Amino acid sequence: MIPSKSLKIMASRMLGSKIALRSDYGPFIGGAKFIKGEGTPLPVESPSTCSNITTVSTPSSAQIASTLDLAQLTFDSGVWSRSSALSRSKVLAKLAVLLEEKVPELAEMESLNTGRAVRELKAQLGRLPDWLSYFAAVLRTTEGTVMPTEGEILNYVKRQPLGVVVQIAPFNHPLLIAVKKIAPALAAGNSVIVKPSELTPLTLLEFGLLATKAGIPDGVLCILPGEGRTVGKELVVDRRVKKIDLTGGTETGRVIGAIAGGNLASYTAELGGKAPIIVFEDSDLQNAVNGVCFASFVASGQTCVSGTRIIVQDSIYDEFMAKLKEKVASIERRMGDPLNPLSSMGPLISRPQLSKSEGIVASSLAEGLTVECGGKRMNGPSPLDGFDLGGGYFFQPTVLSGDGVVGSKVWKEEIFGPVICVSKFSDEADAIKKANDCDFGLGAAIWTSNGARGHRVAGLLDSGLVWINSHHRNDPSSPWGGMKDSGIGRENGMEAYRSYTQSKSVIMNVASEEKTRANDDWFSDSKLDVRYG
Ligand code: NDP
């Protein structure tokens, strides 16, 4: 238990919500508390007020090296890696229950740290225990394989854990993405070291304490907060690391991929996106507008599957745009304190992300595009609750359009903000061509009431995920990952579990000793037709 006097109480300015932040956040290597990191302390900011909410201690190089030693020793000891599937399953199931109890508190903490509307986080984090329960169930139901080998040979295949694995998480869904990675890695029996984003380390550190309570042995799950260029880099270059699992930007993906390749480590990379949404004239227009707004503005556009290229059939373009602008205005009217359960959308995570949104609007204007709505940093009191929007990195939900939109900068580059562009298409082939006109290939959506068309077009889109009349549906069983520059490998489901294991093929001769002597002596004086291979 952390003594109550080490809890610092943060009050949300407008609503007086009490969020308990500890004063001793630091590296987690197991146990019931954090260790004191000897690296450069990390100030943690709330983007809704631009104020420091706590400081996290980070590990020194020596502490990073000793965490890798600990993870390897723990793996080699077999305390988790060779424990029975049933016992690992029970611990993960217990962790799911503990996490479920803590979701309301963690959602508020994550809202304070990311600036995302608390309503989003309550809904998102509420799903997370499912990932732990799913992989607990995988452990109870996965069966081994006996191969159809010829002759008197028994060949069975076991799956074994990899060893020490490193997971690197981004800022936008701090706990969701970490738990998506941690659950299959722990289920498979690995020792896991996670580095959260320097901007949003808090909820994952809290999760570490829950893992201890659930019965994860010390050293099996370690969480090292800090910067990518220091802590992250020192972890991924270590040659003992058998797999690196990154979610982050495409450039980060290339840098870490080169290191993983050099070390012959396995690599999963969930990278950037620029999701197209195709709206056909036969779609239910209001549902399509609502779906586009959810896709584009949830998390202030800071999701990898954010719907940023809206491709609308020309026959309904004007009606669609009018409805879209009406809906966007209603989102903007309800922006306020992210901790207000009625708040619709929060600020951007940081000043550089705010500048990126401001910059893309300026460059789009220079390219001749039109700002249909939004386009500016927000100032003054919120119409919802009087919250000082100018005190945080709030940016208006923004819609750009124009004849030159296809191929423009906002069409091609991932902005990671609430800035979308809308273009027209004439027929199905034109829609598919425009949707695929992009280096990324993560998420895509299609709005249509024609089921055959929905499936036909889905089959032709260069995207790892395609939603029809929906967006951003996710499930522990459903593969998640991108094509093209959006990454390699998949999260979720059996693919993720298998990617955290390696096969071992065990082949045994089951012929009698007499038969073996008669048939298997390769250097026999008399018999030449002896089996080889
Ligand atoms: P970044 O690429 O900036 O960072 C991702 C993580 O990598 C952070 O923890 C970062 O550390 C770390 N990192 C950066 N450089 C290195 C390095 N050289 N060695 C080791 N670690 C490093 O991404 P953001 O955090 O800004 O997240 C946004 C990006 O993530 C977007 O491109 C988005 O599309 C993508 N994303 C993809 C998803 C998917 O499922 N495909 C889902 C969610 C986001 P730090 O920042 O702490 O310094």
Short mmCIF file of C-alpha atoms and ligand atoms in Angstrom, two decimals, residues 168-173 177 180 195-199 226-229 232-233 236 246-250 252 255-256 270-273 303-304 414 416 442 480 486 491, ligand 1:
data_model
loop_
_atom_site.label_atom_id
_atom_site.label_comp_id
_atom_site.label_asym_id
_atom_site.label_seq_id
_atom_site.Cartn_x
_atom_site.Cartn_y
_atom_site.Cartn_z
CA ILE A 168 7.17 0.71 -26.91
CA ALA A 169 3.88 2.61 -26.66
CA PRO A 170 2.67 5.97 -28.02
CA PHE A 171 0.91 8.79 -26.19
CA ASN A 172 -2.58 8.63 -27.63
CA HIS A 173 -4.10 5.48 -26.07
CA ILE A 177 -2.14 -0.02 -26.54
CA LYS A 180 -3.09 -4.98 -26.09
CA LYS A 195 8.33 1.88 -22.27
CA PRO A 196 5.31 4.19 -22.25
CA SER A 197 5.33 7.55 -24.03
CA GLU A 198 7.25 10.19 -22.10
CA LEU A 199 4.06 12.30 -22.29
CA GLY A 226 11.43 7.94 -20.09
CA GLU A 227 12.24 9.31 -23.50
CA GLY A 228 12.44 7.22 -26.65
CA ARG A 229 15.85 8.56 -27.65
CA GLY A 232 13.66 3.41 -25.55
CA LYS A 233 16.86 3.28 -27.54
CA VAL A 236 15.80 -1.88 -28.21
CA LEU A 246 6.24 -0.78 -31.32
CA THR A 247 3.23 1.41 -31.81
CA GLY A 248 4.32 4.82 -33.04
CA GLY A 249 5.01 6.97 -36.06
CA THR A 250 6.28 5.51 -39.33
CA THR A 252 10.17 5.71 -35.53
CA VAL A 255 14.56 3.44 -37.09
CA ILE A 256 13.63 0.67 -34.65
CA GLU A 270 1.84 -0.58 -35.67
CA LEU A 271 2.51 2.74 -37.37
CA GLY A 272 0.83 5.80 -38.83
CA GLY A 273 -2.36 6.07 -40.85
CA THR A 303 -5.82 8.04 -33.45
CA CYS A 304 -3.99 5.95 -36.02
CA GLU A 414 -0.52 12.21 -41.07
CA PHE A 416 -2.68 13.58 -35.81
CA LEU A 442 -4.15 0.97 -41.78
CA TRP A 480 -5.29 -5.20 -35.98
CA SER A 486 1.36 1.55 -41.67
CA GLU A 491 -2.01 -7.19 -32.79
P1 NDP B 1 6.33 8.35 -31.79
O1 NDP B 1 6.78 7.59 -32.96
O2 NDP B 1 6.85 9.73 -31.61
O3 NDP B 1 6.68 7.58 -30.43
C1 NDP B 1 6.20 6.29 -30.18
C2 NDP B 1 7.02 5.68 -29.06
O4 NDP B 1 8.34 5.40 -29.57
C3 NDP B 1 7.22 6.62 -27.87
O5 NDP B 1 7.23 5.87 -26.68
C4 NDP B 1 8.60 7.20 -28.16
O6 NDP B 1 9.22 7.72 -27.03
C5 NDP B 1 9.31 5.98 -28.70
N1 NDP B 1 10.51 6.26 -29.49
C6 NDP B 1 10.73 7.28 -30.33
N2 NDP B 1 11.95 7.15 -30.91
C7 NDP B 1 12.51 6.02 -30.40
C8 NDP B 1 13.76 5.35 -30.59
N3 NDP B 1 14.69 5.80 -31.42
N4 NDP B 1 14.01 4.22 -29.91
C9 NDP B 1 13.06 3.72 -29.06
N5 NDP B 1 11.86 4.32 -28.83
C10 NDP B 1 11.59 5.45 -29.50
O7 NDP B 1 4.72 8.34 -31.82
P2 NDP B 1 3.70 9.14 -30.91
O8 NDP B 1 3.87 8.78 -29.47
O9 NDP B 1 3.72 10.57 -31.30
O10 NDP B 1 2.32 8.46 -31.38
C11 NDP B 1 1.67 8.81 -32.53
C12 NDP B 1 1.97 7.85 -33.67
O11 NDP B 1 1.60 6.53 -33.32
C13 NDP B 1 1.14 8.18 -34.91
O12 NDP B 1 1.94 8.09 -36.06
C14 NDP B 1 0.05 7.11 -34.90
O13 NDP B 1 -0.50 6.84 -36.16
C15 NDP B 1 0.80 5.95 -34.35
N6 NDP B 1 -0.15 4.99 -33.80
C16 NDP B 1 -0.36 3.81 -34.49
C17 NDP B 1 -1.32 2.91 -34.06
C18 NDP B 1 -1.57 1.63 -34.80
O14 NDP B 1 -2.27 0.76 -34.26
N7 NDP B 1 -1.04 1.45 -36.00
C19 NDP B 1 -2.14 3.18 -32.87
C20 NDP B 1 -1.82 4.44 -32.22
C21 NDP B 1 -0.86 5.29 -32.68
P3 NDP B 1 8.88 9.20 -26.46
O15 NDP B 1 7.78 9.79 -27.28
O16 NDP B 1 8.48 8.92 -25.09
O17 NDP B 1 10.14 9.98 -26.56
#
